[in-house]
PDB file of C-alpha atoms in Angstrom:
ATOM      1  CA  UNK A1182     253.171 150.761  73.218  1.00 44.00           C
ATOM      2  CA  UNK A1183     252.377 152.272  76.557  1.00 40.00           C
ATOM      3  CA  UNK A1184     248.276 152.583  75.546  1.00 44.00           C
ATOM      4  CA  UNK A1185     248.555 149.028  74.738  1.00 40.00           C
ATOM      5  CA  UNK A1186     249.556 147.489  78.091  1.00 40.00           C
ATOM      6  CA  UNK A1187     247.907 150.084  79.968  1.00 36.00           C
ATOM      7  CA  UNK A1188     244.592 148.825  78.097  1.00 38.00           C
ATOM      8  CA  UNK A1189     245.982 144.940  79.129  1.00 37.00           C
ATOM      9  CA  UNK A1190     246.612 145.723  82.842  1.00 39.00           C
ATOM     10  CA  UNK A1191     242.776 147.299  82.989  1.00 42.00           C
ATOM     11  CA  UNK A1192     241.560 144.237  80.958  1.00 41.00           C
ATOM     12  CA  UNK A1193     243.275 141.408  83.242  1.00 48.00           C
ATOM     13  CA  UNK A1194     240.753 140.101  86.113  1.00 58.00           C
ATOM     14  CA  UNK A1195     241.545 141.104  89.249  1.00 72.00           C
ATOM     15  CA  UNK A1196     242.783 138.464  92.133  1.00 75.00           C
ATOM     16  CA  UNK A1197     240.842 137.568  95.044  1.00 81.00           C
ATOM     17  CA  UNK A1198     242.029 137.126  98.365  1.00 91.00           C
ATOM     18  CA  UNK A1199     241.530 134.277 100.934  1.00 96.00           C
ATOM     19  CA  UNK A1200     240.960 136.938 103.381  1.00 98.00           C
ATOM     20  CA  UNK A1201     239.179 139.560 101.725  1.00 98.00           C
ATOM     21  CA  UNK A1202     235.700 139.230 102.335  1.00 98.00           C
ATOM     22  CA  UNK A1203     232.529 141.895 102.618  1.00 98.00           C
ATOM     23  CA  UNK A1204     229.158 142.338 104.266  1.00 97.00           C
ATOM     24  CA  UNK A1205     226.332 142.281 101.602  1.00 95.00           C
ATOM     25  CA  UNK A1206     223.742 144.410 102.813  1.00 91.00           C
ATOM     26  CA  UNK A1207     220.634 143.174 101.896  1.00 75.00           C
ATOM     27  CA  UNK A1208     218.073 146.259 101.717  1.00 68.00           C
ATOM     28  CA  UNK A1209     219.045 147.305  98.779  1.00 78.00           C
ATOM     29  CA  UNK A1210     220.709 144.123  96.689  1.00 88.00           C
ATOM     30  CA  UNK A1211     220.436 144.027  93.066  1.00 91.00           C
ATOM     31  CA  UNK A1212     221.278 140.836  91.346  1.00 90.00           C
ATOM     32  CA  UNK A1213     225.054 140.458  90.291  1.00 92.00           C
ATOM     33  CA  UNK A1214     226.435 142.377  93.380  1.00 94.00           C
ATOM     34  CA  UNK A1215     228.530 139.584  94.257  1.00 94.00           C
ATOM     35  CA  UNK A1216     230.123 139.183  90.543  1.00 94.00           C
ATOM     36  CA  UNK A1217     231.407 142.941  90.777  1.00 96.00           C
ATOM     37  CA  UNK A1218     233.695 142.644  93.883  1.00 97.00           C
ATOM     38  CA  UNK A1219     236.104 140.094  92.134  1.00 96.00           C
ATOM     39  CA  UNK A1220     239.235 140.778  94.405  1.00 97.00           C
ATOM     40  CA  UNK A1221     237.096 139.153  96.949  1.00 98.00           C
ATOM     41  CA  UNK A1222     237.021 135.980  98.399  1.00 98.00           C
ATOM     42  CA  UNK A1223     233.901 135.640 100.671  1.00 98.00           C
ATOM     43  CA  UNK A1224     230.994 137.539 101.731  1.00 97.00           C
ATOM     44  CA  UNK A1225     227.746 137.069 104.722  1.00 97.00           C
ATOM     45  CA  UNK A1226     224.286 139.073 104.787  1.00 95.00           C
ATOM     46  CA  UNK A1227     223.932 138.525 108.269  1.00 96.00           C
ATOM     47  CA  UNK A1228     221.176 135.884 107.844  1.00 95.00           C
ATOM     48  CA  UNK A1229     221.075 131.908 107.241  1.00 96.00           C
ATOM     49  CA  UNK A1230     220.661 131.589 104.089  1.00 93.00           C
ATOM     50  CA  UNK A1231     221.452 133.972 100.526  1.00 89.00           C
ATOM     51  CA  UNK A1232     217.574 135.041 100.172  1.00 80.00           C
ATOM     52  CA  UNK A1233     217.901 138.171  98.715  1.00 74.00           C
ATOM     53  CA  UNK A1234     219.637 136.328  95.571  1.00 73.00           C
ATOM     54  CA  UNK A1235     216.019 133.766  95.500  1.00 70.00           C
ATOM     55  CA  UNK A1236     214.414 136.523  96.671  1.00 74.00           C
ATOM     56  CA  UNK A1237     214.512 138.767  93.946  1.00 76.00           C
ATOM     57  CA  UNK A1238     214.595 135.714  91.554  1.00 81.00           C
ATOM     58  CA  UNK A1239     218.112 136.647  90.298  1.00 84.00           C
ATOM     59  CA  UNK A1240     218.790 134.412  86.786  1.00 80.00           C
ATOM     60  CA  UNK A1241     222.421 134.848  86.955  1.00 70.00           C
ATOM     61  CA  UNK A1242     224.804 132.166  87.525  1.00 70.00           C
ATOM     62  CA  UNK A1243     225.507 131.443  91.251  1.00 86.00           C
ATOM     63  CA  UNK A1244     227.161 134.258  93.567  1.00 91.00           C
ATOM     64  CA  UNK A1245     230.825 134.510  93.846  1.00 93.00           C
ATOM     65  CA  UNK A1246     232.737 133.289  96.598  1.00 96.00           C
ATOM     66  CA  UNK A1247     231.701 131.430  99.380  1.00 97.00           C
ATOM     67  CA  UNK A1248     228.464 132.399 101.054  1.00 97.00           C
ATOM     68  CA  UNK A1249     229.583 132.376 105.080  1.00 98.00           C
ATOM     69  CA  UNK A1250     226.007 131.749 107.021  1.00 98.00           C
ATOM     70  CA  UNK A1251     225.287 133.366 110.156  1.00 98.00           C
ATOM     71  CA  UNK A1252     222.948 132.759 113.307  1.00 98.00           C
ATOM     72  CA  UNK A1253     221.898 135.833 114.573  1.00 96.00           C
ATOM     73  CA  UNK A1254     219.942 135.689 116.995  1.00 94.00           C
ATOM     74  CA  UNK A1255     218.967 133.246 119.623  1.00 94.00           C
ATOM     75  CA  UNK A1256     215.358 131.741 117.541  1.00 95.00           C
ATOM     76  CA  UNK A1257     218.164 130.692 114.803  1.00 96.00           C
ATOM     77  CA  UNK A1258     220.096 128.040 116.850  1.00 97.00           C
ATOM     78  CA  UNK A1259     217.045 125.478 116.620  1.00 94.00           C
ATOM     79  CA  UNK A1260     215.143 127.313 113.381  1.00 95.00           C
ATOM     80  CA  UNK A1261     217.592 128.298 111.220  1.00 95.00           C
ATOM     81  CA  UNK A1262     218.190 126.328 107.729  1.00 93.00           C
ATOM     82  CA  UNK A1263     222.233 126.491 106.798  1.00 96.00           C
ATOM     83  CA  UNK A1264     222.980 125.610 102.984  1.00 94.00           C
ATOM     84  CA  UNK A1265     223.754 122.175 103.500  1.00 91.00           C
ATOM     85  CA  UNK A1266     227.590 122.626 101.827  1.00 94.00           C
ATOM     86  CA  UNK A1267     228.441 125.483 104.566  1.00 97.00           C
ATOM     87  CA  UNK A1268     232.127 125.595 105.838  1.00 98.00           C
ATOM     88  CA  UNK A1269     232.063 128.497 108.051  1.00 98.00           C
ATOM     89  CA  UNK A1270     229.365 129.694 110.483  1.00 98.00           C
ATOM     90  CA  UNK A1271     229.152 133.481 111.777  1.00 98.00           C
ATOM     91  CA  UNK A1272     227.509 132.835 115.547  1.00 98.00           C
ATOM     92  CA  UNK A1273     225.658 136.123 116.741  1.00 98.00           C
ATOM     93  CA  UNK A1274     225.943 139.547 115.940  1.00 97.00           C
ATOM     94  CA  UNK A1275     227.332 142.248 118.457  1.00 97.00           C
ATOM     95  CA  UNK A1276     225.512 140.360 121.545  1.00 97.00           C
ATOM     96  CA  UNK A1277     227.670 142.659 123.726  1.00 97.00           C
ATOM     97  CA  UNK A1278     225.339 145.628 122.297  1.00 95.00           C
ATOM     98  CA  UNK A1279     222.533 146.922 123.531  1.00 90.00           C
ATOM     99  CA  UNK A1280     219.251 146.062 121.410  1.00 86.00           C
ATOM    100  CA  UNK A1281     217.428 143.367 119.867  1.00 84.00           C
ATOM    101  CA  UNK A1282     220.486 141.137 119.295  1.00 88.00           C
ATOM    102  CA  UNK A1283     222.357 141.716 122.992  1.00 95.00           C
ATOM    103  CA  UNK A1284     223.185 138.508 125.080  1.00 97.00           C
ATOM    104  CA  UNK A1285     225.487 137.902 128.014  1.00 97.00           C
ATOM    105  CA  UNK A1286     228.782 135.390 127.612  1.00 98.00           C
ATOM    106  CA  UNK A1287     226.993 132.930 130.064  1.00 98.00           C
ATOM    107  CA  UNK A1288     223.086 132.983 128.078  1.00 97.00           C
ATOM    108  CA  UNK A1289     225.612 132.436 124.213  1.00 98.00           C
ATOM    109  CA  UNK A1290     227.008 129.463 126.249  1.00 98.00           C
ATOM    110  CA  UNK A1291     224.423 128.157 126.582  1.00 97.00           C
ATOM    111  CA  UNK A1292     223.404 127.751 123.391  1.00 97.00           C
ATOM    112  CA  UNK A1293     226.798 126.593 122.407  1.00 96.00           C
ATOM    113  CA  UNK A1294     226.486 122.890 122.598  1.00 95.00           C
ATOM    114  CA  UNK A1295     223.515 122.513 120.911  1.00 97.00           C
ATOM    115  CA  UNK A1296     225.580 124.583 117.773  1.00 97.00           C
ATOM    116  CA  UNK A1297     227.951 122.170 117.932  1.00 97.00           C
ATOM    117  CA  UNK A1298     226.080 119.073 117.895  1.00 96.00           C
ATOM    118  CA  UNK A1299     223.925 120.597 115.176  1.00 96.00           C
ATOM    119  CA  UNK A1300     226.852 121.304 113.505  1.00 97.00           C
ATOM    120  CA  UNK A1301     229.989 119.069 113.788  1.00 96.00           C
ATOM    121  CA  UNK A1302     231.598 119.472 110.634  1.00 96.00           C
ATOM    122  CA  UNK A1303     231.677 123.441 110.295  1.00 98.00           C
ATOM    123  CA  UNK A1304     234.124 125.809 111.606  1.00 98.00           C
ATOM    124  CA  UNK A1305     232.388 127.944 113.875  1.00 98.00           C
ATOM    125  CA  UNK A1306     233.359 131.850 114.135  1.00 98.00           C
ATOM    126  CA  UNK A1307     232.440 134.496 116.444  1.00 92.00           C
ATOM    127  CA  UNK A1308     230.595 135.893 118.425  1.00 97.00           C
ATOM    128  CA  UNK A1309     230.981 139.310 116.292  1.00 97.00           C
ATOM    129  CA  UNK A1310     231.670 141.716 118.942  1.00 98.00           C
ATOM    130  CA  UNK A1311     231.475 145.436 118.998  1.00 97.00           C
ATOM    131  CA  UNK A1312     233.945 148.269 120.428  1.00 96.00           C
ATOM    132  CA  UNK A1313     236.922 145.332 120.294  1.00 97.00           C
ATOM    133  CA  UNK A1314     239.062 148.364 118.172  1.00 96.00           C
ATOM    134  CA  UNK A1315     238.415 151.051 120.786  1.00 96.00           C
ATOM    135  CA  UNK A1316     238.272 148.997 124.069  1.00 97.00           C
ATOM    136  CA  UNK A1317     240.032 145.573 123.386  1.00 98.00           C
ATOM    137  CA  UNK A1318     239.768 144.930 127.121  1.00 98.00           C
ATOM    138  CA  UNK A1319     235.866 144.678 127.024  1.00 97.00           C
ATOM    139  CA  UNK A1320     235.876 142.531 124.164  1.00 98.00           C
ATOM    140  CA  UNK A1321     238.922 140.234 126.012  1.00 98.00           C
ATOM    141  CA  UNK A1322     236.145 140.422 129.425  1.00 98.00           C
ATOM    142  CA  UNK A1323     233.431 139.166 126.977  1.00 98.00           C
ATOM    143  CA  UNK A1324     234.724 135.956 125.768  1.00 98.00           C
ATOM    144  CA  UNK A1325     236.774 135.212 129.045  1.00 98.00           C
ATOM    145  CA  UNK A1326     233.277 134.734 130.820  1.00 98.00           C
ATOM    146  CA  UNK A1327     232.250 133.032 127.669  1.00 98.00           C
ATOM    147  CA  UNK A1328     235.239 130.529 127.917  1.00 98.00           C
ATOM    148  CA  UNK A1329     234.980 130.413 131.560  1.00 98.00           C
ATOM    149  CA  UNK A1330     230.685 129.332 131.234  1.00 98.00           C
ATOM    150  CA  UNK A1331     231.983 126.670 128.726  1.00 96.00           C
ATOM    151  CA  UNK A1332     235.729 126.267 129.027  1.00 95.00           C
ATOM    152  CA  UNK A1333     235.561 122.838 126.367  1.00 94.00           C
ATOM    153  CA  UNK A1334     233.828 124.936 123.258  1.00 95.00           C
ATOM    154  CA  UNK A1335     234.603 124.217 120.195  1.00 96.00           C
ATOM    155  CA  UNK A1336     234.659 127.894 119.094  1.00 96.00           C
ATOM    156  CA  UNK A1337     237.445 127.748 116.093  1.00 97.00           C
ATOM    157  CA  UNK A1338     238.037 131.451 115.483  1.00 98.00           C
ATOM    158  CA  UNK A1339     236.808 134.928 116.905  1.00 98.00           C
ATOM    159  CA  UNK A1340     235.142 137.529 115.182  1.00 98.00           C
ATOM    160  CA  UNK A1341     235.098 141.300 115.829  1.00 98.00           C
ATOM    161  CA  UNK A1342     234.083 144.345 114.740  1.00 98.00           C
ATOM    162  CA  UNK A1343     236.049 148.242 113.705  1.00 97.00           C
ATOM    163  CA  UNK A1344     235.033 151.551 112.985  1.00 96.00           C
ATOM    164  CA  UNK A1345     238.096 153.345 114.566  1.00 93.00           C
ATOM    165  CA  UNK A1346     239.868 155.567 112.007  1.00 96.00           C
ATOM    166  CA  UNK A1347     243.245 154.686 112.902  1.00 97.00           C
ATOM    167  CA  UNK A1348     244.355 151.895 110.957  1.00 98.00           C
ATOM    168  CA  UNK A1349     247.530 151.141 113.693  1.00 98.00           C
ATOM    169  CA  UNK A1350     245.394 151.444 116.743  1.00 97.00           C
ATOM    170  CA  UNK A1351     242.889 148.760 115.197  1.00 98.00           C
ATOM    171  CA  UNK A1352     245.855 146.206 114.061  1.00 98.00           C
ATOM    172  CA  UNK A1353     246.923 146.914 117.877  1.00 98.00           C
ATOM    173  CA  UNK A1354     243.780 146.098 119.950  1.00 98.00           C
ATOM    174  CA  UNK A1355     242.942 143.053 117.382  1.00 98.00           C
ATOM    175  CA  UNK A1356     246.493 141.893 118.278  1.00 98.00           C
ATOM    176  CA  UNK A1357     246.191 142.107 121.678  1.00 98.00           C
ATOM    177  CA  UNK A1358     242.678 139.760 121.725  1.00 98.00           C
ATOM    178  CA  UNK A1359     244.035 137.188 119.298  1.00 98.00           C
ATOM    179  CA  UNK A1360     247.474 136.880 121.863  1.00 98.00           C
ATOM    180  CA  UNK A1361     245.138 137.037 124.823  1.00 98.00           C
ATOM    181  CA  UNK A1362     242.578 133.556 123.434  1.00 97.00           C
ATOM    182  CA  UNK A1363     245.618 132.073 121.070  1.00 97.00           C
ATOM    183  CA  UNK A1364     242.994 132.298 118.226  1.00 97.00           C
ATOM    184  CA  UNK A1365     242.739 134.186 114.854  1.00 98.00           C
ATOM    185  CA  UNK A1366     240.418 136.737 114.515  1.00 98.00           C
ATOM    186  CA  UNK A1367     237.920 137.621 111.459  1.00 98.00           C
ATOM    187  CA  UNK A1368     236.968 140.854 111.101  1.00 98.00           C
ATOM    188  CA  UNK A1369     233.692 140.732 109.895  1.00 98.00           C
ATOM    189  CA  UNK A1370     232.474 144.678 109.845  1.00 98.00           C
ATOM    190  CA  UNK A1371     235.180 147.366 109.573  1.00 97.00           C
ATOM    191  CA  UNK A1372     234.858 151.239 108.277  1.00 95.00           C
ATOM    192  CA  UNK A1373     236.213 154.884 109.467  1.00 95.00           C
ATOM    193  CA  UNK A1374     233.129 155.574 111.230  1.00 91.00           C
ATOM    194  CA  UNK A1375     233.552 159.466 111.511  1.00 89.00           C
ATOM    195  CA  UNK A1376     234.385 159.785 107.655  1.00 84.00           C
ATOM    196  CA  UNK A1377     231.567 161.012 105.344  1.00 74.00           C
ATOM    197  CA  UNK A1378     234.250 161.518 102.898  1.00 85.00           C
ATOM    198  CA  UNK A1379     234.937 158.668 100.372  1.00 90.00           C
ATOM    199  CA  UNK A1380     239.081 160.086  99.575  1.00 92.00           C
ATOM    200  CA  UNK A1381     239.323 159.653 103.668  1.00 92.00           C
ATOM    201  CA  UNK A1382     237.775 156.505 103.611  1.00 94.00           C
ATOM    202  CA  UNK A1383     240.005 155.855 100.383  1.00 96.00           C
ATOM    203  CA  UNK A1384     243.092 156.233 102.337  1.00 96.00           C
ATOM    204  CA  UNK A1385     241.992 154.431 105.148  1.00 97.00           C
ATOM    205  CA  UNK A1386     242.088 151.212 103.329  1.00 97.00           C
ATOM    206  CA  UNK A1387     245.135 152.054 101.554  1.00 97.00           C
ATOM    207  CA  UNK A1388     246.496 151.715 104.891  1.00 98.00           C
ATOM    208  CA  UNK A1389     244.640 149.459 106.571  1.00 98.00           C
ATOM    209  CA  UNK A1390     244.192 146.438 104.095  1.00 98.00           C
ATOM    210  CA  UNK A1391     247.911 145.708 103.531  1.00 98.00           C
ATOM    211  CA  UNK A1392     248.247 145.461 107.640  1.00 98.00           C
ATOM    212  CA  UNK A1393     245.551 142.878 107.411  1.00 98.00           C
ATOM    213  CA  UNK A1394     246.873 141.269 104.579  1.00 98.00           C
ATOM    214  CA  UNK A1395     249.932 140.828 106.343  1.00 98.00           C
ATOM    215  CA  UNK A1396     249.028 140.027 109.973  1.00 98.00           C
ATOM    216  CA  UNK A1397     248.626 136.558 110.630  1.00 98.00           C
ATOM    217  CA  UNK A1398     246.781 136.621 113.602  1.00 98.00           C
ATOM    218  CA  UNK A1399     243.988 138.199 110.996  1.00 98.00           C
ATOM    219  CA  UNK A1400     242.389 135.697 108.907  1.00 98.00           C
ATOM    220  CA  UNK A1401     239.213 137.212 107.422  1.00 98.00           C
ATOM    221  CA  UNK A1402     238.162 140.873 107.287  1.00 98.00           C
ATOM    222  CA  UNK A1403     234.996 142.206 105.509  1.00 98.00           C
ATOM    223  CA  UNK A1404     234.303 145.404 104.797  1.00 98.00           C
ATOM    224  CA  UNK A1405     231.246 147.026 105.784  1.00 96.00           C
ATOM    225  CA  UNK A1406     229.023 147.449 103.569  1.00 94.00           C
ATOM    226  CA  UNK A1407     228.041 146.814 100.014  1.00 96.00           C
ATOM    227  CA  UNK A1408     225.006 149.420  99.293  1.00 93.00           C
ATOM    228  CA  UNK A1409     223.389 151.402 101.899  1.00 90.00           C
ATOM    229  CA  UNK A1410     220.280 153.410 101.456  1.00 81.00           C
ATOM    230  CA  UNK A1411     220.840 157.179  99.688  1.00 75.00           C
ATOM    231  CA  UNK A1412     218.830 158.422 103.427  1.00 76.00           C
ATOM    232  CA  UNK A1413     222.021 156.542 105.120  1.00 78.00           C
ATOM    233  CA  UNK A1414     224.579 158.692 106.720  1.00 76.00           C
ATOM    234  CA  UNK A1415     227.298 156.568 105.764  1.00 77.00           C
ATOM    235  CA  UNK A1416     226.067 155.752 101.998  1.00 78.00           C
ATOM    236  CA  UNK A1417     229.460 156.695 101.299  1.00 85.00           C
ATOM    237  CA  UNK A1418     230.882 153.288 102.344  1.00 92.00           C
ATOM    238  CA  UNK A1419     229.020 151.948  99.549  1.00 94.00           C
ATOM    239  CA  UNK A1420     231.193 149.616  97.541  1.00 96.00           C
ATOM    240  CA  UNK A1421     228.531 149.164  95.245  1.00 96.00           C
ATOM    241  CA  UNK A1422     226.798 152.141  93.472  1.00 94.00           C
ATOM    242  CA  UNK A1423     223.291 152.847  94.291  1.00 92.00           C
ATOM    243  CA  UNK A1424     221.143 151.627  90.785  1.00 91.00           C
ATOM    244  CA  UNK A1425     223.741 148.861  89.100  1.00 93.00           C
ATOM    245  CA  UNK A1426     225.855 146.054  90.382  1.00 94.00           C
ATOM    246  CA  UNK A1427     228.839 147.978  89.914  1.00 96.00           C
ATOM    247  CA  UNK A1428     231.887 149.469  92.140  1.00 97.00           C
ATOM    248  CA  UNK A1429     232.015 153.087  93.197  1.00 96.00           C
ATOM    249  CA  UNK A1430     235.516 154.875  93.533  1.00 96.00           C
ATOM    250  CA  UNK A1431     235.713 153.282  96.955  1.00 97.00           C
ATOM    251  CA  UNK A1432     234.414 149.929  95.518  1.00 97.00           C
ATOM    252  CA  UNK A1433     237.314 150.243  93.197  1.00 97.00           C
ATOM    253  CA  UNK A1434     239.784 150.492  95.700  1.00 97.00           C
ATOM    254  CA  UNK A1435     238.780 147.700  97.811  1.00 98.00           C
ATOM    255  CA  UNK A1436     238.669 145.114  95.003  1.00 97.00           C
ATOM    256  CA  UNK A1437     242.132 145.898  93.733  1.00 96.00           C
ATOM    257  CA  UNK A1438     244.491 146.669  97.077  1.00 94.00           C
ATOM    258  CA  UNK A1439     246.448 143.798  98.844  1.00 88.00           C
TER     259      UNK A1439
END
């Protein structure tokens, strides 16, 4: 009896989340990707639009979940081309980083207004700041000279980013920024940045995801990433295996734990 309704419990689909979400890195998509994270809810590719799915002229049926937007960088705000049935809309990416995406609080404010009047009807998220697991207080700096350059944005939620290894000092320092603006948070890119290891990073989520789960001041979180290049360092984040749209070990793990 026991092969029997082992063979059911591996047959039954697994649930999604509301909150579980991932980061669908683009370089190397492969039609279906979406489909094989089930347990999930929502997913972004840091662009405006899904083009890798028209892009590689997928002819499966839609992606799962709902596609989450973003505007990246500043060109976006007047350029960019949402799908018209968009709830949600990621607003930069790490502007408090140095590169091609950084920004000050005051220059995103700027742009703010014309977001919103582009957008009325969308709940607007972010921006997706770095280093908020590690230094809380430079994210909480960040967005009070944001709120301070326009104290009357409409900027629904707050979105940050993870790659400490400690599952209990990242639950702490998002805390401590959702108390500080009164404001859930999404965590839109989170991984154990110094593990190379797939069992470490295995137990990292074992721990982590249930804390996220459970925390209400969390109301997204998205793991990062699907498939990363082989020549990647960190190809061993990959929730997706390298040649099929199908989960690794680690893939396995995120899709099933609550």
């Amino acid at each position: 009896m026991l092969p029997v309704l082992l063979l059911v419990a591996l047959a039954s689909p697994v649930l999604s989340t509301p909150k579980k979400g991932f980061g669908l890195c683009g370089a190397a998509y492969r039609c279906g990707d979406t489909h094989a994270l089930t347990g999930t809810s929502w997913w972004y590719n840091w662009h405006h639009d899904m083009g890798e799915y028209h892009n590689h002229k997928c002819t499966t049926k839609t992606p799962h979940g709902e596609y989450v937007p973003m505007i990246r960088f500043e060109q976006d705000v007047t350029s960019a081309k949402l799908p018209s049935n968009s709830k949600h809309i990621l607003l930069f990416n790490e502007p408090n980083a140095l590169g091609k995406g950084y920004m000050t609080p005051e220059k995103v404010a700027g742009f703010w207004k014309t977001i919103e009047s582009k957008y009325p009807n969308q709940i607007l998220v972010g921006p997706g700041l770095t280093s908020c697991d590690t230094h809380p207080e430079w994210c909480i700096g960040w967005y009070d000279r944001f709120f301070k350059a326009c104290p009357k944005c409409r900027m629904n939620k707050i979105a940050v980013h993870a790659y400490h290894c400690d599952p209990y000092k990242i639950m702490q320092s998002l805390e401590k920024i959702s108390k500080h603006f009164g404001r859930q948070l999404w965590l839109t890119e989170f991984a154990c940045e110094t593990s190379y290891n797939i069992d470490d990073n295995i137990r990292f989520m074992q721990t982590l995801i249930p804390l996220l789960e459970k925390a209400s001041f969390i109301e997204r979180y998205a793991w990062y990433c699907t498939r990363m290049n082989r020549s990647d360092k960190n190809h061993n984040w990959n929730l997706l295996n390298m040649d099929s749209p199908s989960l690794t070990k680690l893939g396995h793990v995120y899709n099933n734990i609550h």
